[in-house]
Amino acid sequence: MKKTGIGIGAALLAIGLILFYLGWSTPSLSENYGKIDTHLYLSDSASQPLIVAFGGGSGGNDWERNYLKEKRDEFLARGFAVLAIGYFNSGQSPNTLDRISLNAISDSVLQIAKRHPQVDTSRLILMGASKGGELVLNLASRYSHFKGVIALSTSHVSFPAHTLAANTSSWQYNNREIPYVPAPLTTLVPALKGNLYEAFTLMLKDKNAVHPAEIEVENINGPILLLSGTQDEQWPATHMSEQLIIRLAKHKFKHRYQHLAFKGGHVEPLNHFDKVFEFLEEEFKK
């Protein structure tokens, strides 16, 4: 989650809305559909919980970049392994964030974890920021082998793909698109003005569209930590994180769940990784 935020520019969103309402056809799946880029970092511990780490909507493989090296090294120093994943615009992965295969990601993580005996496959923890947060919640709600989630500046619903027409889902599971909240025509003006926060807020006003796109986080097989910035300029992350908490409470979620909101913008959670390390030490260190 770099300073570029969720990586979907106002101009792109505006163009996409115009094309969507002109009936632009559905784009073809990428020739790299189902492919991801990975980089495994191992600590010196004999039995290492694995942090599976995803960046946001700017693409690439954030957790192998230098700006996150200090945090990555801290995970290793604490006995955790880190698997950095680039799920689009990262090399061999799809160029755009469009119908990313959850099946392929899950299968790849398991294959990599099982190849390394020092990785404890009973302690696989997903961590993602922004669109990566949306991704890890979708993954963990469908695959019980993931035992915990850390989501920064996340959403409680799935949103459209980052394509010109914005008429497909960001995610795909079992060869079907995951339901998403479409962008109504009312979002065109704020998008043209570069006000992504307002555009996403308008998208969330359509309750009939929001309900089927809500992520079923009550199915997650482990504890959940959410972090957000109360002055997020990209999308209403604090509000959306609270919606997740409400849903978990409603379903009497049996594991620990917590939302920590800090004064600051979209990248503010990166300044509070002491809370992330505290959560991991309490929940996943034997």
PDB file of C-alpha atoms in Angstrom:
ATOM      1  CA  MET A   1       0.000   0.000   0.000  1.00  0.00           C
ATOM      2  CA  LYS A   2       2.183   2.799  -1.279  1.00  0.00           C
ATOM      3  CA  LYS A   3       1.389   6.512  -1.321  1.00  0.00           C
ATOM      4  CA  THR A   4      -0.495   5.869  -4.575  1.00  0.00           C
ATOM      5  CA  GLY A   5      -3.234   4.273  -2.486  1.00  0.00           C
ATOM      6  CA  ILE A   6      -5.617   1.814  -4.109  1.00  0.00           C
ATOM      7  CA  GLY A   7      -4.139   2.538  -7.517  1.00  0.00           C
ATOM      8  CA  ILE A   8      -7.342   3.304  -9.424  1.00  0.00           C
ATOM      9  CA  GLY A   9      -7.044   6.817 -10.805  1.00  0.00           C
ATOM     10  CA  ALA A  10      -9.985   9.182 -11.015  1.00  0.00           C
ATOM     11  CA  ALA A  11      -9.588   9.519 -14.777  1.00  0.00           C
ATOM     12  CA  LEU A  12      -9.651   5.751 -15.263  1.00  0.00           C
ATOM     13  CA  LEU A  13     -12.765   5.412 -13.130  1.00  0.00           C
ATOM     14  CA  ALA A  14     -14.485   8.185 -15.052  1.00  0.00           C
ATOM     15  CA  ILE A  15     -13.609   6.656 -18.433  1.00  0.00           C
ATOM     16  CA  GLY A  16     -14.771   3.281 -17.191  1.00  0.00           C
ATOM     17  CA  LEU A  17     -18.126   4.650 -16.134  1.00  0.00           C
ATOM     18  CA  ILE A  18     -18.681   6.240 -19.521  1.00  0.00           C
ATOM     19  CA  LEU A  19     -17.800   3.014 -21.310  1.00  0.00           C
ATOM     20  CA  PHE A  20     -19.939   0.986 -18.936  1.00  0.00           C
ATOM     21  CA  TYR A  21     -23.025   3.041 -19.646  1.00  0.00           C
ATOM     22  CA  LEU A  22     -22.295   2.914 -23.358  1.00  0.00           C
ATOM     23  CA  GLY A  23     -22.543  -0.858 -23.120  1.00  0.00           C
ATOM     24  CA  TRP A  24     -18.831  -1.605 -23.457  1.00  0.00           C
ATOM     25  CA  SER A  25     -18.257  -5.333 -23.889  1.00  0.00           C
ATOM     26  CA  THR A  26     -16.769  -7.565 -21.218  1.00  0.00           C
ATOM     27  CA  PRO A  27     -12.976  -7.805 -21.598  1.00  0.00           C
ATOM     28  CA  SER A  28     -11.328 -11.158 -22.179  1.00  0.00           C
ATOM     29  CA  LEU A  29      -9.509 -12.838 -19.341  1.00  0.00           C
ATOM     30  CA  SER A  30      -5.782 -12.140 -19.244  1.00  0.00           C
ATOM     31  CA  GLU A  31      -3.505 -14.668 -20.923  1.00  0.00           C
ATOM     32  CA  ASN A  32      -1.813 -14.750 -17.499  1.00  0.00           C
ATOM     33  CA  TYR A  33      -5.049 -15.596 -15.708  1.00  0.00           C
ATOM     34  CA  GLY A  34      -4.334 -17.746 -12.664  1.00  0.00           C
ATOM     35  CA  LYS A  35      -0.663 -16.784 -12.482  1.00  0.00           C
ATOM     36  CA  ILE A  36       0.968 -14.933  -9.592  1.00  0.00           C
ATOM     37  CA  ASP A  37       4.470 -13.844  -8.602  1.00  0.00           C
ATOM     38  CA  THR A  38       5.865 -14.958  -5.252  1.00  0.00           C
ATOM     39  CA  HIS A  39       8.908 -14.338  -3.088  1.00  0.00           C
ATOM     40  CA  LEU A  40       9.379 -16.414   0.064  1.00  0.00           C
ATOM     41  CA  TYR A  41      11.422 -15.026   2.958  1.00  0.00           C
ATOM     42  CA  LEU A  42      12.322 -17.552   5.669  1.00  0.00           C
ATOM     43  CA  SER A  43      13.476 -16.902   9.203  1.00  0.00           C
ATOM     44  CA  ASP A  44      15.847 -19.122  11.175  1.00  0.00           C
ATOM     45  CA  SER A  45      13.097 -20.752  13.250  1.00  0.00           C
ATOM     46  CA  ALA A  46      12.362 -24.466  12.992  1.00  0.00           C
ATOM     47  CA  SER A  47       8.570 -24.027  12.908  1.00  0.00           C
ATOM     48  CA  GLN A  48       7.588 -20.759  11.251  1.00  0.00           C
ATOM     49  CA  PRO A  49       4.063 -19.370  10.958  1.00  0.00           C
ATOM     50  CA  LEU A  50       3.661 -17.985   7.437  1.00  0.00           C
ATOM     51  CA  ILE A  51       2.518 -14.424   6.736  1.00  0.00           C
ATOM     52  CA  VAL A  52       1.044 -14.367   3.212  1.00  0.00           C
ATOM     53  CA  ALA A  53       1.304 -10.700   2.256  1.00  0.00           C
ATOM     54  CA  PHE A  54      -0.513  -8.748  -0.462  1.00  0.00           C
ATOM     55  CA  GLY A  55      -0.256  -5.126  -1.565  1.00  0.00           C
ATOM     56  CA  GLY A  56      -3.014  -2.872  -2.856  1.00  0.00           C
ATOM     57  CA  GLY A  57      -4.451  -1.617  -6.099  1.00  0.00           C
ATOM     58  CA  SER A  58      -1.226  -0.111  -7.422  1.00  0.00           C
ATOM     59  CA  GLY A  59      -0.106  -3.607  -8.391  1.00  0.00           C
ATOM     60  CA  GLY A  60       3.291  -5.222  -8.306  1.00  0.00           C
ATOM     61  CA  ASN A  61       4.639  -7.186  -5.371  1.00  0.00           C
ATOM     62  CA  ASP A  62       4.634  -4.672  -2.534  1.00  0.00           C
ATOM     63  CA  TRP A  63       6.132  -6.870   0.158  1.00  0.00           C
ATOM     64  CA  GLU A  64       9.364  -7.483  -1.732  1.00  0.00           C
ATOM     65  CA  ARG A  65       9.905  -3.729  -2.172  1.00  0.00           C
ATOM     66  CA  ASN A  66      12.426  -1.738  -0.161  1.00  0.00           C
ATOM     67  CA  TYR A  67       9.887   0.550   1.485  1.00  0.00           C
ATOM     68  CA  LEU A  68       8.504  -2.453   3.405  1.00  0.00           C
ATOM     69  CA  LYS A  69      11.861  -4.127   4.085  1.00  0.00           C
ATOM     70  CA  GLU A  70      12.048  -2.956   7.705  1.00  0.00           C
ATOM     71  CA  LYS A  71       8.629  -4.446   8.477  1.00  0.00           C
ATOM     72  CA  ARG A  72       9.434  -7.612   6.545  1.00  0.00           C
ATOM     73  CA  ASP A  73      12.673  -8.028   8.491  1.00  0.00           C
ATOM     74  CA  GLU A  74      10.796  -7.552  11.758  1.00  0.00           C
ATOM     75  CA  PHE A  75       8.497 -10.459  10.893  1.00  0.00           C
ATOM     76  CA  LEU A  76      11.556 -12.611  10.241  1.00  0.00           C
ATOM     77  CA  ALA A  77      13.226 -11.520  13.463  1.00  0.00           C
ATOM     78  CA  ARG A  78      10.119 -12.613  15.359  1.00  0.00           C
ATOM     79  CA  GLY A  79      10.220 -16.074  13.794  1.00  0.00           C
ATOM     80  CA  PHE A  80       7.613 -15.619  11.065  1.00  0.00           C
ATOM     81  CA  ALA A  81       8.163 -16.445   7.412  1.00  0.00           C
ATOM     82  CA  VAL A  82       6.809 -14.018   4.809  1.00  0.00           C
ATOM     83  CA  LEU A  83       5.410 -14.950   1.409  1.00  0.00           C
ATOM     84  CA  ALA A  84       5.167 -11.795  -0.717  1.00  0.00           C
ATOM     85  CA  ILE A  85       2.612 -12.157  -3.503  1.00  0.00           C
ATOM     86  CA  GLY A  86       2.104 -10.055  -6.622  1.00  0.00           C
ATOM     87  CA  TYR A  87      -1.329 -10.847  -7.989  1.00  0.00           C
ATOM     88  CA  PHE A  88      -1.421  -8.356 -10.858  1.00  0.00           C
ATOM     89  CA  ASN A  89       0.945  -6.057 -12.758  1.00  0.00           C
ATOM     90  CA  SER A  90       3.926  -7.841 -11.252  1.00  0.00           C
ATOM     91  CA  GLY A  91       5.584  -9.787 -14.067  1.00  0.00           C
ATOM     92  CA  GLN A  92       3.925 -13.039 -15.024  1.00  0.00           C
ATOM     93  CA  SER A  93       0.619 -12.141 -13.291  1.00  0.00           C
ATOM     94  CA  PRO A  94      -2.298 -10.462 -15.129  1.00  0.00           C
ATOM     95  CA  ASN A  95      -1.637  -6.870 -16.166  1.00  0.00           C
ATOM     96  CA  THR A  96      -4.816  -5.553 -14.585  1.00  0.00           C
ATOM     97  CA  LEU A  97      -6.788  -6.226 -11.410  1.00  0.00           C
ATOM     98  CA  ASP A  98      -9.558  -8.159 -13.120  1.00  0.00           C
ATOM     99  CA  ARG A  99     -11.162 -11.431 -12.010  1.00  0.00           C
ATOM    100  CA  ILE A 100      -8.113 -12.530 -10.060  1.00  0.00           C
ATOM    101  CA  SER A 101      -8.373 -16.262  -9.344  1.00  0.00           C
ATOM    102  CA  LEU A 102      -8.747 -17.030  -5.652  1.00  0.00           C
ATOM    103  CA  ASN A 103      -8.326 -20.712  -6.433  1.00  0.00           C
ATOM    104  CA  ALA A 104      -4.924 -20.132  -8.027  1.00  0.00           C
ATOM    105  CA  ILE A 105      -3.695 -18.023  -5.120  1.00  0.00           C
ATOM    106  CA  SER A 106      -4.816 -20.536  -2.505  1.00  0.00           C
ATOM    107  CA  ASP A 107      -3.317 -23.480  -4.382  1.00  0.00           C
ATOM    108  CA  SER A 108      -0.005 -21.676  -4.879  1.00  0.00           C
ATOM    109  CA  VAL A 109       0.285 -20.716  -1.210  1.00  0.00           C
ATOM    110  CA  LEU A 110      -0.305 -24.297  -0.083  1.00  0.00           C
ATOM    111  CA  GLN A 111       2.165 -25.698  -2.603  1.00  0.00           C
ATOM    112  CA  ILE A 112       4.895 -23.289  -1.544  1.00  0.00           C
ATOM    113  CA  ALA A 113       4.260 -23.806   2.183  1.00  0.00           C
ATOM    114  CA  LYS A 114       4.368 -27.603   1.851  1.00  0.00           C
ATOM    115  CA  ARG A 115       7.668 -27.500  -0.057  1.00  0.00           C
ATOM    116  CA  HIS A 116       9.442 -25.961   2.936  1.00  0.00           C
ATOM    117  CA  PRO A 117       9.430 -28.135   6.069  1.00  0.00           C
ATOM    118  CA  GLN A 118      10.317 -25.220   8.333  1.00  0.00           C
ATOM    119  CA  VAL A 119       6.979 -23.565   7.479  1.00  0.00           C
ATOM    120  CA  ASP A 120       4.149 -24.507   9.828  1.00  0.00           C
ATOM    121  CA  THR A 121       1.220 -25.142   7.467  1.00  0.00           C
ATOM    122  CA  SER A 122      -1.203 -25.077  10.406  1.00  0.00           C
ATOM    123  CA  ARG A 123      -0.424 -21.387  10.905  1.00  0.00           C
ATOM    124  CA  LEU A 124      -1.044 -19.632   7.592  1.00  0.00           C
ATOM    125  CA  ILE A 125      -2.000 -15.981   8.128  1.00  0.00           C
ATOM    126  CA  LEU A 126      -3.193 -13.651   5.381  1.00  0.00           C
ATOM    127  CA  MET A 127      -2.278  -9.953   5.404  1.00  0.00           C
ATOM    128  CA  GLY A 128      -3.394  -7.380   2.863  1.00  0.00           C
ATOM    129  CA  ALA A 129      -3.789  -3.639   2.467  1.00  0.00           C
ATOM    130  CA  SER A 130      -6.507  -1.721   0.624  1.00  0.00           C
ATOM    131  CA  LYS A 131      -7.557  -3.902  -2.343  1.00  0.00           C
ATOM    132  CA  GLY A 132      -5.253  -6.509  -0.840  1.00  0.00           C
ATOM    133  CA  GLY A 133      -7.380  -6.328   2.303  1.00  0.00           C
ATOM    134  CA  GLU A 134     -10.482  -6.939   0.230  1.00  0.00           C
ATOM    135  CA  LEU A 135      -8.645  -9.878  -1.332  1.00  0.00           C
ATOM    136  CA  VAL A 136      -7.526 -11.561   1.902  1.00  0.00           C
ATOM    137  CA  LEU A 137     -11.008 -11.340   3.419  1.00  0.00           C
ATOM    138  CA  ASN A 138     -12.421 -12.984   0.307  1.00  0.00           C
ATOM    139  CA  LEU A 139      -9.757 -15.689   0.429  1.00  0.00           C
ATOM    140  CA  ALA A 140     -10.052 -16.486   4.121  1.00  0.00           C
ATOM    141  CA  SER A 141     -13.844 -16.627   3.985  1.00  0.00           C
ATOM    142  CA  ARG A 142     -13.588 -19.445   1.405  1.00  0.00           C
ATOM    143  CA  TYR A 143     -10.548 -21.466   2.489  1.00  0.00           C
ATOM    144  CA  SER A 144     -10.381 -22.850   6.015  1.00  0.00           C
ATOM    145  CA  HIS A 145      -6.632 -23.601   5.848  1.00  0.00           C
ATOM    146  CA  PHE A 146      -6.002 -19.888   6.373  1.00  0.00           C
ATOM    147  CA  LYS A 147      -6.040 -19.409  10.136  1.00  0.00           C
ATOM    148  CA  GLY A 148      -6.041 -15.645  10.541  1.00  0.00           C
ATOM    149  CA  VAL A 149      -6.381 -12.314   8.754  1.00  0.00           C
ATOM    150  CA  ILE A 150      -4.818  -8.867   9.063  1.00  0.00           C
ATOM    151  CA  ALA A 151      -6.552  -6.328   6.806  1.00  0.00           C
ATOM    152  CA  LEU A 152      -5.407  -2.701   6.534  1.00  0.00           C
ATOM    153  CA  SER A 153      -7.614   0.048   5.062  1.00  0.00           C
ATOM    154  CA  THR A 154      -9.925  -2.631   3.770  1.00  0.00           C
ATOM    155  CA  SER A 155     -13.507  -2.904   2.517  1.00  0.00           C
ATOM    156  CA  HIS A 156     -16.448  -5.032   3.609  1.00  0.00           C
ATOM    157  CA  VAL A 157     -17.618  -5.634   0.043  1.00  0.00           C
ATOM    158  CA  SER A 158     -16.067  -6.548  -3.272  1.00  0.00           C
ATOM    159  CA  PHE A 159     -15.707  -3.770  -5.841  1.00  0.00           C
ATOM    160  CA  PRO A 160     -15.334  -3.818  -9.652  1.00  0.00           C
ATOM    161  CA  ALA A 161     -12.222  -4.746 -11.557  1.00  0.00           C
ATOM    162  CA  HIS A 162      -9.733  -2.031 -12.477  1.00  0.00           C
ATOM    163  CA  THR A 163     -10.525  -2.153 -16.182  1.00  0.00           C
ATOM    164  CA  LEU A 164     -11.680   0.593 -18.533  1.00  0.00           C
ATOM    165  CA  ALA A 165     -15.280  -0.618 -18.513  1.00  0.00           C
ATOM    166  CA  ALA A 166     -15.329  -1.616 -14.818  1.00  0.00           C
ATOM    167  CA  ASN A 167     -17.985  -4.191 -15.700  1.00  0.00           C
ATOM    168  CA  THR A 168     -16.399  -7.293 -14.165  1.00  0.00           C
ATOM    169  CA  SER A 169     -15.472  -8.320 -10.637  1.00  0.00           C
ATOM    170  CA  SER A 170     -12.050  -7.906  -9.093  1.00  0.00           C
ATOM    171  CA  TRP A 171     -12.146 -11.561  -8.026  1.00  0.00           C
ATOM    172  CA  GLN A 172     -13.106 -14.968  -9.360  1.00  0.00           C
ATOM    173  CA  TYR A 173     -13.779 -18.205  -7.449  1.00  0.00           C
ATOM    174  CA  ASN A 174     -14.491 -21.625  -8.956  1.00  0.00           C
ATOM    175  CA  ASN A 175     -14.634 -19.967 -12.398  1.00  0.00           C
ATOM    176  CA  ARG A 176     -17.382 -17.581 -11.304  1.00  0.00           C
ATOM    177  CA  GLU A 177     -17.133 -13.872 -10.649  1.00  0.00           C
ATOM    178  CA  ILE A 178     -17.562 -12.829  -7.040  1.00  0.00           C
ATOM    179  CA  PRO A 179     -20.513 -10.404  -6.735  1.00  0.00           C
ATOM    180  CA  TYR A 180     -19.425  -6.763  -6.585  1.00  0.00           C
ATOM    181  CA  VAL A 181     -20.900  -3.320  -6.030  1.00  0.00           C
ATOM    182  CA  PRO A 182     -21.216  -1.601  -9.427  1.00  0.00           C
ATOM    183  CA  ALA A 183     -20.452   2.066  -9.960  1.00  0.00           C
ATOM    184  CA  PRO A 184     -23.651   4.073 -10.616  1.00  0.00           C
ATOM    185  CA  LEU A 185     -23.697   7.015 -13.012  1.00  0.00           C
ATOM    186  CA  THR A 186     -23.756   9.403 -10.026  1.00  0.00           C
ATOM    187  CA  THR A 187     -20.111   8.554  -9.346  1.00  0.00           C
ATOM    188  CA  LEU A 188     -19.004  10.066 -12.660  1.00  0.00           C
ATOM    189  CA  VAL A 189     -18.778  13.667 -11.415  1.00  0.00           C
ATOM    190  CA  PRO A 190     -16.695  12.959  -8.269  1.00  0.00           C
ATOM    191  CA  ALA A 191     -14.514  10.594 -10.280  1.00  0.00           C
ATOM    192  CA  LEU A 192     -13.811  13.317 -12.826  1.00  0.00           C
ATOM    193  CA  LYS A 193     -12.920  15.641  -9.951  1.00  0.00           C
ATOM    194  CA  GLY A 194     -10.539  13.078  -8.497  1.00  0.00           C
ATOM    195  CA  ASN A 195     -12.678  12.536  -5.400  1.00  0.00           C
ATOM    196  CA  LEU A 196     -12.477   8.769  -5.058  1.00  0.00           C
ATOM    197  CA  TYR A 197     -13.740   8.840  -1.477  1.00  0.00           C
ATOM    198  CA  GLU A 198     -17.038  10.353  -2.587  1.00  0.00           C
ATOM    199  CA  ALA A 199     -17.282   7.978  -5.543  1.00  0.00           C
ATOM    200  CA  PHE A 200     -16.942   4.917  -3.327  1.00  0.00           C
ATOM    201  CA  THR A 201     -19.315   6.394  -0.770  1.00  0.00           C
ATOM    202  CA  LEU A 202     -21.955   6.839  -3.486  1.00  0.00           C
ATOM    203  CA  MET A 203     -21.446   3.233  -4.605  1.00  0.00           C
ATOM    204  CA  LEU A 204     -22.171   2.043  -1.071  1.00  0.00           C
ATOM    205  CA  LYS A 205     -25.513   3.886  -0.917  1.00  0.00           C
ATOM    206  CA  ASP A 206     -27.160   1.253  -3.104  1.00  0.00           C
ATOM    207  CA  LYS A 207     -28.079  -1.249  -0.393  1.00  0.00           C
ATOM    208  CA  ASN A 208     -29.576  -3.662  -2.915  1.00  0.00           C
ATOM    209  CA  ALA A 209     -26.183  -3.842  -4.626  1.00  0.00           C
ATOM    210  CA  VAL A 210     -24.162  -3.851  -1.412  1.00  0.00           C
ATOM    211  CA  HIS A 211     -25.877  -6.807   0.226  1.00  0.00           C
ATOM    212  CA  PRO A 212     -24.909  -9.523  -2.295  1.00  0.00           C
ATOM    213  CA  ALA A 213     -21.372  -8.091  -2.511  1.00  0.00           C
ATOM    214  CA  GLU A 214     -20.701  -8.293   1.234  1.00  0.00           C
ATOM    215  CA  ILE A 215     -17.808 -10.554   2.156  1.00  0.00           C
ATOM    216  CA  GLU A 216     -18.919 -13.461   4.348  1.00  0.00           C
ATOM    217  CA  VAL A 217     -16.238 -12.923   6.957  1.00  0.00           C
ATOM    218  CA  GLU A 218     -18.098 -15.027   9.508  1.00  0.00           C
ATOM    219  CA  ASN A 219     -16.711 -18.070   7.657  1.00  0.00           C
ATOM    220  CA  ILE A 220     -13.094 -17.160   8.416  1.00  0.00           C
ATOM    221  CA  ASN A 221     -11.307 -19.864  10.404  1.00  0.00           C
ATOM    222  CA  GLY A 222      -9.299 -17.730  12.805  1.00  0.00           C
ATOM    223  CA  PRO A 223      -8.815 -14.318  14.433  1.00  0.00           C
ATOM    224  CA  ILE A 224      -9.157 -11.067  12.490  1.00  0.00           C
ATOM    225  CA  LEU A 225      -7.373  -7.735  12.969  1.00  0.00           C
ATOM    226  CA  LEU A 226      -8.514  -4.648  11.061  1.00  0.00           C
ATOM    227  CA  LEU A 227      -6.680  -1.309  10.943  1.00  0.00           C
ATOM    228  CA  SER A 228      -7.918   1.886   9.298  1.00  0.00           C
ATOM    229  CA  GLY A 229      -7.307   5.632   9.082  1.00  0.00           C
ATOM    230  CA  THR A 230     -10.242   7.830  10.073  1.00  0.00           C
ATOM    231  CA  GLN A 231      -9.290  10.412   7.432  1.00  0.00           C
ATOM    232  CA  ASP A 232      -8.810   7.958   4.575  1.00  0.00           C
ATOM    233  CA  GLU A 233      -8.842   9.931   1.333  1.00  0.00           C
ATOM    234  CA  GLN A 234      -9.276   6.940  -0.976  1.00  0.00           C
ATOM    235  CA  TRP A 235     -12.389   5.199   0.337  1.00  0.00           C
ATOM    236  CA  PRO A 236     -14.342   5.015   3.645  1.00  0.00           C
ATOM    237  CA  ALA A 237     -12.112   2.369   5.210  1.00  0.00           C
ATOM    238  CA  THR A 238     -13.112   3.070   8.822  1.00  0.00           C
ATOM    239  CA  HIS A 239     -16.827   2.834   8.012  1.00  0.00           C
ATOM    240  CA  MET A 240     -16.310  -0.329   5.985  1.00  0.00           C
ATOM    241  CA  SER A 241     -14.196  -1.920   8.724  1.00  0.00           C
ATOM    242  CA  GLU A 242     -16.946  -1.168  11.219  1.00  0.00           C
ATOM    243  CA  GLN A 243     -19.427  -2.900   8.923  1.00  0.00           C
ATOM    244  CA  LEU A 244     -17.220  -5.975   9.117  1.00  0.00           C
ATOM    245  CA  ILE A 245     -17.232  -5.809  12.914  1.00  0.00           C
ATOM    246  CA  ILE A 246     -21.028  -5.496  12.957  1.00  0.00           C
ATOM    247  CA  ARG A 247     -21.367  -8.532  10.706  1.00  0.00           C
ATOM    248  CA  LEU A 248     -19.004 -10.597  12.847  1.00  0.00           C
ATOM    249  CA  ALA A 249     -20.898  -9.684  16.005  1.00  0.00           C
ATOM    250  CA  LYS A 250     -24.235 -10.479  14.361  1.00  0.00           C
ATOM    251  CA  HIS A 251     -22.993 -13.952  13.464  1.00  0.00           C
ATOM    252  CA  LYS A 252     -21.438 -14.469  16.922  1.00  0.00           C
ATOM    253  CA  PHE A 253     -18.007 -15.036  15.403  1.00  0.00           C
ATOM    254  CA  LYS A 254     -16.141 -17.486  17.643  1.00  0.00           C
ATOM    255  CA  HIS A 255     -12.628 -16.129  17.138  1.00  0.00           C
ATOM    256  CA  ARG A 256     -11.056 -12.881  18.247  1.00  0.00           C
ATOM    257  CA  TYR A 257     -11.843  -9.881  16.077  1.00  0.00           C
ATOM    258  CA  GLN A 258     -10.763  -6.271  16.478  1.00  0.00           C
ATOM    259  CA  HIS A 259     -10.813  -2.997  14.580  1.00  0.00           C
ATOM    260  CA  LEU A 260      -8.287  -0.288  15.427  1.00  0.00           C
ATOM    261  CA  ALA A 261      -8.938   3.126  13.881  1.00  0.00           C
ATOM    262  CA  PHE A 262      -6.219   5.764  13.878  1.00  0.00           C
ATOM    263  CA  LYS A 263      -6.277   9.429  12.966  1.00  0.00           C
ATOM    264  CA  GLY A 264      -4.762   9.625   9.504  1.00  0.00           C
ATOM    265  CA  GLY A 265      -5.170   8.753   5.842  1.00  0.00           C
ATOM    266  CA  HIS A 266      -5.162   5.653   3.663  1.00  0.00           C
ATOM    267  CA  VAL A 267      -1.609   4.585   4.558  1.00  0.00           C
ATOM    268  CA  GLU A 268      -1.854   5.403   8.269  1.00  0.00           C
ATOM    269  CA  PRO A 269      -2.095   1.728   9.317  1.00  0.00           C
ATOM    270  CA  LEU A 270       1.506   1.250   8.139  1.00  0.00           C
ATOM    271  CA  ASN A 271       2.548   3.442  11.076  1.00  0.00           C
ATOM    272  CA  HIS A 272       1.009   1.079  13.622  1.00  0.00           C
ATOM    273  CA  PHE A 273       2.597  -2.295  12.978  1.00  0.00           C
ATOM    274  CA  ASP A 274       3.301  -2.612  16.685  1.00  0.00           C
ATOM    275  CA  LYS A 275      -0.377  -3.597  16.908  1.00  0.00           C
ATOM    276  CA  VAL A 276       0.089  -6.144  14.130  1.00  0.00           C
ATOM    277  CA  PHE A 277       3.086  -7.741  15.853  1.00  0.00           C
ATOM    278  CA  GLU A 278       1.237  -7.744  19.176  1.00  0.00           C
ATOM    279  CA  PHE A 279      -1.729  -9.513  17.565  1.00  0.00           C
ATOM    280  CA  LEU A 280       0.515 -12.130  15.954  1.00  0.00           C
ATOM    281  CA  GLU A 281       2.492 -12.820  19.111  1.00  0.00           C
ATOM    282  CA  GLU A 282      -0.693 -13.312  21.117  1.00  0.00           C
ATOM    283  CA  GLU A 283      -2.504 -15.463  18.578  1.00  0.00           C
ATOM    284  CA  PHE A 284       0.113 -17.446  16.659  1.00  0.00           C
ATOM    285  CA  LYS A 285       3.306 -17.938  18.657  1.00  0.00           C
ATOM    286  CA  LYS A 286       3.449 -21.243  20.531  1.00  0.00           C
TER     287      LYS A 286
END
